[in-house]
Amino acid sequence: MMIPPSSSWRRKVRHRQRVTVTGLGEPISIRQGLLVQSFFFFLVASLACVKSLRHHAKRSPYRCVQGEKMAAATAAFSQASSPFRVLLLRSSPRSSILGFRFPIVSAFFLKQFRAGKSVGSCNLTVRGSGSPIKARPSSELRKSSIPRVDDKLRALREVFASPDVGIDAYIVPSQDAHQSEFIAECFMRRTFISGFSGSAGTAVVTRERAALWTDGRYFLQAEKELSQDWVLMRSGTIGVPTTSEWLNDVLTPGSRVGIDPFLFSSDAAEELKNALAKKNHQLVYLYDFNLVDKVWKESRPRPPTEPIRVHDIKYAGIDVSAKISSLRSQLNEAGCTAIIISMLDEIAWLLNVRGNDIPHSPVTYAYLIVEMDGAQLFVDENKITEEVSVHLESSGVKIRPYESVVSEIESLAARGGKLWLDTSSVNAAICSRFRSACDRYWESLQKKKKAQLPQSSDDPLDGPFAVCRRSPVTFAKAVKNDAELKGMRESHLRDAAALTEFWAWLEEEVQNRTITEVEVADKLLYFRSKQSGFLGTSFDTISGYGPNGAIIHYRPDPETCSAVDSKNLFLLDSGAQYIDGTTDITRTVHFGDPTPRQRDCFTRVLQGHIAIDQAVFPENTPGFVLDALARVPLWRIGLDYRHGTGHGVGAALNVHEGPQSISFRFGNMTPLLKGMVVSNEPGYYEDHAFGIRIENLLYVIEAETPNCFGGITYLGFEKLTYVPFQSKLIDLFLLSEAEVKWINGYHAQVWEKVSPLVVGPALNWLWNNTRPLPTSSP
Amino acid sequence: MMIPPSSSWRRKVRHRQRVTVTGLGEPISIRQGLLVQSFFFFLVASLACVKSLRHHAKRSPYRCVQGEKMAAATAAFSQASSPFRVLLLRSSPRSSILGFRFPIVSAFFLKQFRAGKSVGSCNLTVRGSGSPIKARPSSELRKSSIPRVDDKLRALREVFASPDVGIDAYIVPSQDAHQSEFIAECFMRRTFISGFSGSAGTAVVTRERAALWTDGRYFLQAEKELSQDWVLMRSGTIGVPTTSEWLNDVLTPGSRVGIDPFLFSSDAAEELKNALAKKNHQLVYLYDFNLVDKVWKESRPRPPTEPIRVHDIKYAGIDVSAKISSLRSQLNEAGCTAIIISMLDEIAWLLNVRGNDIPHSPVTYAYLIVEMDGAQLFVDENKITEEVSVHLESSGVKIRPYESVVSEIESLAARGGKLWLDTSSVNAAICSRFRSACDRYWESLQKKKKAQLPQSSDDPLDGPFAVCRRSPVTFAKAVKNDAELKGMRESHLRDAAALTEFWAWLEEEVQNRTITEVEVADKLLYFRSKQSGFLGTSFDTISGYGPNGAIIHYRPDPETCSAVDSKNLFLLDSGAQYIDGTTDITRTVHFGDPTPRQRDCFTRVLQGHIAIDQAVFPENTPGFVLDALARVPLWRIGLDYRHGTGHGVGAALNVHEGPQSISFRFGNMTPLLKGMVVSNEPGYYEDHAFGIRIENLLYVIEAETPNCFGGITYLGFEKLTYVPFQSKLIDLFLLSEAEVKWINGYHAQVWEKVSPLVVGPALNWLWNNTRPLPTSSP
């Protein structure tokens, strides 16, 4: 499963001015003075076009054309009477829309788009450095000319004015209080308020406007789900402002922007505060209640109360006392006496417990404070079974009410605690309360000193402070121990058995009847659920047939989803939680005759997959160094994919975990360490046509190299996933002999490892799908 | 030719503690608790060893053991009576040498090194976070017990005390006033004062100490050339301090550190100043004279006075007026009215002139100031021929004396000039004088305002200031125009013809008589000099036989150099300056029977070379993204090389130029742009055995990809270099069919392009060396 492609490095290193125009969801980039051919359109010169544009947008210098104003300008432009179909915008905010390099702008005219007019539901989307606006057909625009603000937005804005609030804008992020990727339903405030149900996104509501930011995975979904009251902000697209840039643009200077400080990491809140300060806006922490909850009211789901269970030592490998003891050594070395951990998977890992509060992630809502002489777990007591109670007690972990974490962090400061604080994960509410409590301590000390009371101490370190560092549990959890790797290997084999049964079933079933993407996902769940130790899915199954496969995080809807048949590619990205491990696998197949184009693309994605799998690299190599290896075969024919190549995976924990990654984003300098698990999932997506992704999980091993240049260790990968690739999609002419041998070796391993676990038609299917491809040498 | 491997990214991302020990120049890294096998040695456990170490170094807590003290401790340790041969040092400066993780340290004992004792001249070198010290055999140590400070150092230190100087330390960098890589002999002050003749290095002399920093290319050379009064600092090695760290350690706080401000870029001087400020040291700019020159006196060579020549427009492609006019537009856009250019190749490129002041680089010592209405070239008038005078005059460039640049830059500030200033290249003397002049302007304006004189202006921009940015000429020069590329292509073919004649001659000659590395280099020069348009070498020829090939920047000495025969590999890295282009090529050959090991390594280096050559990548990709492609085949068997894979090359200009590179160092985000020239030169070096490097020059082209994913351009490379690889070094079993085809395709092109240029035995040799390797398919 993919990780979101936030800001692209290509954007960071970009140094030429660009103009970007999108039609039918298909991006077209126009380099100044250069005509670029897109998949759908050709741009052809016409001075008249620009002249007419000037007429329509005469008094719209670029910086003003944002939000509603831009929508209006765009609407005028897209009226049926206008013969022109492309609005050219400059991405620089400095010059007026038509003043910009007029002779160059004048050279473009969207000719082919006229054909697009016949496509009933087509939308013309225009991006600039301002807000991207959907320009709907004029018929739709007429309908929407009667303003009708949605009730939730109106209710939310009413709360803005209440005396204990008093804000001009409110930011609603996706997160819960623990920076979780998947969250319990009761915390899905952004979904509730905006209607957009993708996993990543930020909603911002001002008194007049409402905008939603999401990334490339969700552009199409957001377009469908957002009402007309919302503006979609395509994050990562050139010229799209950040939330703070947008707020700085639309709010009167000196406005008050409210957030729920529990829902922002301290770092994120700090960054936001500084960005908003540029226009003198104030970031207001609203501790007492979440404004969306005020609108949601009774219909808001109850917080989860699922019981916690002990994660067996045979899967965990290291007992809680040893883990906590090692953590305390690290605290001690750093001069700290306490740490607060808020990441739910870190708590679950450290305490060898698992929960069931969140879909896909076996974690429980809690905070953990570890001090040198004890530890407190802040959690709903109702979730604690007798077994868990004994388990925690034996490791010196006490249970406290979830909500009391704030008062405890204040009391920790009052006791002079020296806190290891990961401000990138701990929320702004807790960090800010600790800081205030520290300030109070030092102020009171100052007063005592002035009064020359004997209690005062002269040691400047004899008092509370925070040491801001990444949580030490992040690395400890990412580097798997032997028991964790054993559990991962074994659960992956059971998962492979389930997938074998599933693919055997599906290949047969597709020939006999119409079957939908949702049915496919459900049946896969059924096969997995028969495996021992199965707990649930590790994320929403991405079951994408044909064009849906090109939507990177597609989630089929039972009402509208496609049928899976033998005419196009079918992409299936899924994963499971087992008692002993977490899986994540993608296979792309064709039940009929793939086109040469599809085989070409599939084979290149497979070549990238093989290159990563086979990579050997010096220790301390950050993942991004390997990323290009996966892209080279695609780049060769001018193709690429807009997501990273690999993410970390937890052992019977979250399917996405840090700190490592294999990505084209250069920022992550975390080296790949022996024992880390990463996904290997290059892909290729042809919009409106098909999607291809091939994903195995790997773990980092010491490579047995005959040399050791530099006296260092060289690392490589071992596979966890053992499910065949579809041979008919492989174009042998593209492959080197070494690549063919790799495939044959892998399929031989698949047969050896998985055949003992399946019977009947599944065994036949496995046999047929693991036969060696022909090679020229033995 | 390679670029220096300064600080390694591996070091930056390193996160575990290491202990490093070196013997016989062969590095061994020991991970804590982990026994690492090196090429020469095995470390075996012995508690007794450490016990004895403790005896010898009892009162030497690590932080104190630096410089002389460490030398003394090491000397005691290495006395013949000591049965132990390895001193284990901790790289962390915090704990004492033997207090550190005693149970782990105690587990190591260097057994095999005893054998090394029989090697007469062997030195034991020990590195820690302090200064690396050569521990000589005790016999040598006795000789050196009578201190004899070298005369140059004594004379230099005498100048420290003179009243107009008054410093406690002086830093002597390699550079001239223009940040040139190669410099005229009269500016080789660092070589003069230290005796070390490598191209890169910094000498620092305090009242008591003298230390020289250089990088991995020159460790062996510096060991040979430095006298006992100098300490060698191996830059880029873990634990070796920077010059400022070292100065901060050895000087009494509040000392005065002198530099010649003409020899430091403004950025470098600023960085140095800040680093030294930590210990309250003051960085003193000594404008009036260079202290080394005071010691050098009459024996210092005269500054060069070689005439300048016009670089023909048919090679330059764009005339001076057009280049200056484009530069002025950029100045105007940036709100500037003037620019000072100090990089000699930028001046030569911009003015379409070439010089002959510096070995290998066709440039002349000069500064250039371009204003909106004129330009001034600061240069020794004697170098200006009648032709050059007319050429410059017609482009509005006036000639001024070289030394008057400082007064002119002050006068520019006084005139209210708004200066584009590249502080990374313009020296600290000029920048600082401009700043002072600006300050004087604004102060005087302030005074006028106070006196309410009518001349005062209210526009805060109506006065001088500097806009600090990278010189716009850097990119303009790096992206070659069609004429420049034509010149590069043609000069490379003539160069290939010379190399063909040379290799044909050498292959024959080696069989008949003993021939030395220097003779080989001289003969190559002879063959090149017969080609039309030949001007000289573009760098010192690296002619390295056997073990010398492993010294990355080896320069054979006529007195001591090896013979080239048929028993080992021979690495030849050379380049030439032609009237129309600059070449740089490396080939590695064997005149007898290469070992399987040599063929294995050569073939992997070649695979890396092919991977870079064939790479296709999206526009805006920085070079470092491609670097791993060149290393993958080596990494697979645990090998690597400690230099970048590619550097920029000028067109009939410097053989090393920025801003692009292909390197494992992530810092350089410059994208590879169409028209840039880069070298493609992976290698492998087995210390004391052999060296392999394969280098072609490439230029960036638009790749003709069948797709254009993302609507962007995909780029690739076209070769400039056409000289065969030696087939007998290629292990066909390692190569894919595509790689064999690449080699055959290249050799076919070599034959086609170069055969018309050679006759007789050279033509035969070319025929024999361009025959296709066998492939399994046509």
Short mmCIF file of C-alpha atoms in Angstrom, two decimals, chain B residues 315-552:
data_model
loop_
_atom_site.label_atom_id
_atom_site.label_comp_id
_atom_site.label_asym_id
_atom_site.label_seq_id
_atom_site.Cartn_x
_atom_site.Cartn_y
_atom_site.Cartn_z
CA TYR B 315 33.90 27.78 -31.31
CA ALA B 316 32.23 30.18 -28.87
CA GLY B 317 28.92 30.24 -30.73
CA ILE B 318 27.62 33.44 -29.16
CA ASP B 319 29.36 36.80 -29.44
CA VAL B 320 30.43 38.84 -26.44
CA SER B 321 27.84 41.55 -26.94
CA ALA B 322 25.02 39.02 -26.87
CA LYS B 323 26.43 37.31 -23.78
CA ILE B 324 26.88 40.61 -21.94
CA SER B 325 23.48 41.82 -23.02
CA SER B 326 21.87 38.66 -21.63
CA LEU B 327 23.85 39.11 -18.43
CA ARG B 328 22.62 42.69 -18.16
CA SER B 329 19.02 41.53 -18.47
CA GLN B 330 19.60 39.21 -15.56
CA LEU B 331 21.18 42.01 -13.55
CA ASN B 332 18.25 44.21 -14.34
CA GLU B 333 15.72 41.55 -13.31
CA ALA B 334 17.54 41.15 -10.02
CA GLY B 335 17.51 44.89 -9.40
CA CYS B 336 21.27 45.17 -9.81
CA THR B 337 23.36 47.60 -11.82
CA ALA B 338 26.68 45.76 -11.75
CA ILE B 339 28.35 42.41 -11.23
CA ILE B 340 31.88 41.44 -10.38
CA ILE B 341 33.12 38.16 -11.83
CA SER B 342 36.27 36.65 -10.43
CA MET B 343 36.17 33.03 -11.64
CA LEU B 344 38.71 32.97 -14.45
CA ASP B 345 36.78 30.51 -16.62
CA GLU B 346 33.63 32.63 -16.33
CA ILE B 347 35.55 35.69 -17.53
CA ALA B 348 37.11 33.74 -20.40
CA TRP B 349 33.71 32.32 -21.39
CA LEU B 350 31.87 35.63 -21.17
CA LEU B 351 34.49 37.60 -23.15
CA ASN B 352 35.31 34.83 -25.64
CA VAL B 353 38.99 35.05 -24.80
CA ARG B 354 41.46 32.46 -23.62
CA GLY B 355 44.72 32.81 -21.73
CA ASN B 356 47.75 30.82 -20.84
CA ASP B 357 48.56 31.81 -17.29
CA ILE B 358 47.77 28.55 -15.60
CA PRO B 359 48.83 25.03 -16.45
CA HIS B 360 45.97 22.99 -17.96
CA SER B 361 43.36 25.80 -17.86
CA PRO B 362 43.21 28.20 -20.85
CA VAL B 363 42.45 31.24 -18.71
CA THR B 364 44.11 34.47 -17.73
CA TYR B 365 44.34 36.18 -14.35
CA ALA B 366 41.72 38.91 -14.34
CA TYR B 367 38.62 40.34 -12.70
CA LEU B 368 35.64 41.61 -14.64
CA ILE B 369 33.11 44.23 -13.61
CA VAL B 370 30.08 44.56 -15.85
CA GLU B 371 27.81 47.53 -15.38
CA MET B 372 24.72 48.46 -17.35
CA ASP B 373 26.64 50.87 -19.59
CA GLY B 374 30.09 49.35 -19.74
CA ALA B 375 32.46 46.67 -18.58
CA GLN B 376 35.98 46.75 -17.19
CA LEU B 377 38.49 43.93 -17.39
CA PHE B 378 41.15 44.12 -14.69
CA VAL B 379 44.17 42.46 -16.18
CA ASP B 380 47.88 42.94 -16.77
CA GLU B 381 47.95 45.18 -19.86
CA ASN B 382 51.02 43.39 -21.21
CA LYS B 383 48.84 40.38 -21.94
CA ILE B 384 46.59 42.31 -24.31
CA THR B 385 47.47 41.89 -27.96
CA GLU B 386 46.23 44.23 -30.64
CA GLU B 387 43.63 41.68 -31.72
CA VAL B 388 42.31 41.23 -28.18
CA SER B 389 42.25 44.95 -27.66
CA VAL B 390 40.05 45.42 -30.75
CA HIS B 391 37.89 42.44 -29.78
CA LEU B 392 37.22 43.77 -26.29
CA GLU B 393 36.77 47.36 -27.35
CA SER B 394 34.13 46.38 -29.89
CA SER B 395 32.14 44.82 -27.04
CA GLY B 396 32.54 47.88 -24.84
CA VAL B 397 35.03 46.26 -22.46
CA LYS B 398 37.72 48.57 -21.10
CA ILE B 399 41.10 47.41 -19.79
CA ARG B 400 42.20 48.38 -16.27
CA PRO B 401 45.22 47.34 -14.23
CA TYR B 402 44.66 44.05 -12.35
CA GLU B 403 45.38 45.56 -8.94
CA SER B 404 42.94 48.45 -9.35
CA VAL B 405 39.94 46.16 -8.93
CA VAL B 406 39.79 46.92 -5.21
CA SER B 407 39.70 50.67 -5.65
CA GLU B 408 37.17 50.28 -8.48
CA ILE B 409 34.87 48.17 -6.33
CA GLU B 410 35.04 50.89 -3.67
CA SER B 411 34.32 53.54 -6.24
CA LEU B 412 31.38 51.46 -7.48
CA ALA B 413 29.90 51.56 -3.98
CA ALA B 414 30.55 55.28 -3.76
CA ARG B 415 28.64 55.72 -7.05
CA GLY B 416 25.67 53.85 -5.50
CA GLY B 417 26.20 50.61 -7.43
CA LYS B 418 23.85 47.72 -6.77
CA LEU B 419 26.18 44.77 -7.01
CA TRP B 420 25.37 41.14 -7.87
CA LEU B 421 27.87 39.38 -5.67
CA ASP B 422 28.61 35.66 -5.73
CA THR B 423 30.08 35.34 -2.27
CA SER B 424 30.89 31.70 -2.91
CA SER B 425 33.47 32.66 -5.51
CA VAL B 426 34.44 36.32 -5.05
CA ASN B 427 37.21 36.66 -2.49
CA ALA B 428 36.81 38.06 0.98
CA ALA B 429 39.09 41.04 0.25
CA ILE B 430 36.83 42.37 -2.51
CA CYS B 431 33.57 41.61 -0.74
CA SER B 432 34.71 43.14 2.47
CA ARG B 433 36.02 46.29 0.72
CA PHE B 434 32.70 46.69 -1.10
CA ARG B 435 30.80 46.31 2.15
CA SER B 436 32.96 48.88 3.93
CA ALA B 437 32.51 51.31 1.06
CA CYS B 438 28.73 50.79 1.21
CA ASP B 439 28.81 51.43 4.94
CA ARG B 440 30.72 54.66 4.38
CA TYR B 441 28.17 55.73 1.76
CA TRP B 442 25.22 55.16 4.09
CA GLU B 443 26.96 56.78 7.04
CA SER B 444 27.71 59.84 5.01
CA LEU B 445 24.12 59.90 3.79
CA GLN B 446 22.97 59.72 7.39
CA LYS B 447 25.17 62.66 8.24
CA LYS B 448 23.85 64.65 5.29
CA LYS B 449 20.32 63.92 6.39
CA LYS B 450 21.04 65.08 9.88
CA ALA B 451 22.48 68.25 8.44
CA GLN B 452 19.38 68.37 6.20
CA LEU B 453 21.39 68.94 3.12
CA PRO B 454 19.25 69.08 -0.01
CA GLN B 455 21.24 66.28 -1.69
CA SER B 456 19.86 63.63 0.64
CA SER B 457 17.45 61.19 -0.92
CA ASP B 458 14.54 59.46 0.72
CA ASP B 459 14.55 56.39 -1.46
CA PRO B 460 16.19 53.67 0.61
CA LEU B 461 17.16 51.87 -2.59
CA ASP B 462 18.95 54.86 -4.03
CA GLY B 463 22.34 53.78 -2.81
CA PRO B 464 24.76 50.90 -3.03
CA PHE B 465 24.07 47.37 -1.84
CA ALA B 466 25.00 43.80 -2.70
CA VAL B 467 22.64 41.04 -3.82
CA CYS B 468 24.34 37.79 -2.87
CA ARG B 469 23.65 35.11 -5.47
CA ARG B 470 25.45 32.51 -7.47
CA SER B 471 26.97 34.06 -10.59
CA PRO B 472 24.54 33.82 -13.52
CA VAL B 473 27.49 32.97 -15.75
CA THR B 474 27.88 29.61 -14.00
CA PHE B 475 24.73 28.16 -15.56
CA ALA B 476 25.14 30.01 -18.86
CA LYS B 477 28.60 28.49 -19.24
CA ALA B 478 27.59 24.99 -18.09
CA VAL B 479 24.80 24.67 -20.66
CA LYS B 480 26.73 24.37 -23.91
CA ASN B 481 25.47 25.93 -27.12
CA ASP B 482 25.57 24.15 -30.47
CA ALA B 483 28.92 25.59 -31.52
CA GLU B 484 30.50 24.60 -28.23
CA LEU B 485 29.12 21.08 -28.53
CA LYS B 486 30.37 20.87 -32.10
CA GLY B 487 33.83 21.89 -30.94
CA MET B 488 33.70 19.37 -28.13
CA ARG B 489 32.64 16.58 -30.48
CA GLU B 490 35.32 17.37 -33.04
CA SER B 491 38.16 17.83 -30.58
CA HIS B 492 37.17 14.55 -28.93
CA LEU B 493 37.52 12.75 -32.26
CA ARG B 494 41.01 14.17 -32.82
CA ASP B 495 41.82 13.24 -29.25
CA ALA B 496 40.53 9.73 -29.96
CA ALA B 497 42.79 9.54 -33.01
CA ALA B 498 45.77 10.52 -30.85
CA LEU B 499 44.83 7.93 -28.23
CA THR B 500 44.41 5.27 -30.90
CA GLU B 501 47.92 5.94 -32.17
CA PHE B 502 49.18 6.01 -28.63
CA TRP B 503 47.60 2.70 -27.55
CA ALA B 504 48.76 0.98 -30.73
CA TRP B 505 52.28 2.22 -30.03
CA LEU B 506 52.21 1.32 -26.31
CA GLU B 507 50.85 -2.18 -26.80
CA GLU B 508 53.72 -2.87 -29.16
CA GLU B 509 56.38 -1.07 -27.12
CA VAL B 510 55.57 -2.78 -23.83
CA GLN B 511 56.39 -6.12 -25.39
CA ASN B 512 59.81 -4.90 -26.59
CA ARG B 513 61.38 -2.82 -23.83
CA THR B 514 61.03 -1.39 -20.36
CA ILE B 515 59.02 1.80 -20.41
CA THR B 516 58.16 3.97 -17.40
CA GLU B 517 54.90 5.63 -16.41
CA VAL B 518 56.41 9.04 -17.15
CA GLU B 519 57.62 7.95 -20.59
CA VAL B 520 54.11 6.73 -21.31
CA ALA B 521 52.63 10.09 -20.32
CA ASP B 522 55.21 11.92 -22.40
CA LYS B 523 54.55 9.79 -25.46
CA LEU B 524 50.83 10.37 -25.09
CA LEU B 525 51.52 14.10 -25.03
CA TYR B 526 53.57 13.67 -28.20
CA PHE B 527 50.71 11.92 -30.04
CA ARG B 528 48.23 14.54 -28.89
CA SER B 529 50.52 17.39 -29.86
CA LYS B 530 50.42 16.16 -33.46
CA GLN B 531 46.66 16.81 -33.59
CA SER B 532 45.45 20.10 -34.99
CA GLY B 533 44.34 22.68 -32.47
CA PHE B 534 46.22 20.99 -29.63
CA LEU B 535 47.20 23.40 -26.85
CA GLY B 536 48.24 21.31 -23.89
CA THR B 537 47.09 18.86 -21.25
CA SER B 538 43.89 19.59 -19.35
CA PHE B 539 45.40 18.18 -16.13
CA ASP B 540 48.47 16.23 -15.05
CA THR B 541 48.32 12.81 -16.68
CA ILE B 542 47.59 10.05 -14.20
CA SER B 543 49.68 7.20 -15.53
CA GLY B 544 49.46 4.51 -12.86
CA TYR B 545 50.75 1.00 -13.24
CA GLY B 546 49.69 -1.73 -10.80
CA PRO B 547 49.48 -0.44 -7.22
CA ASN B 548 49.99 3.13 -8.44
CA GLY B 549 46.66 2.86 -10.24
CA ALA B 550 45.02 2.59 -6.82
CA ILE B 551 46.27 6.07 -5.90
CA ILE B 552 43.34 8.01 -7.24
#
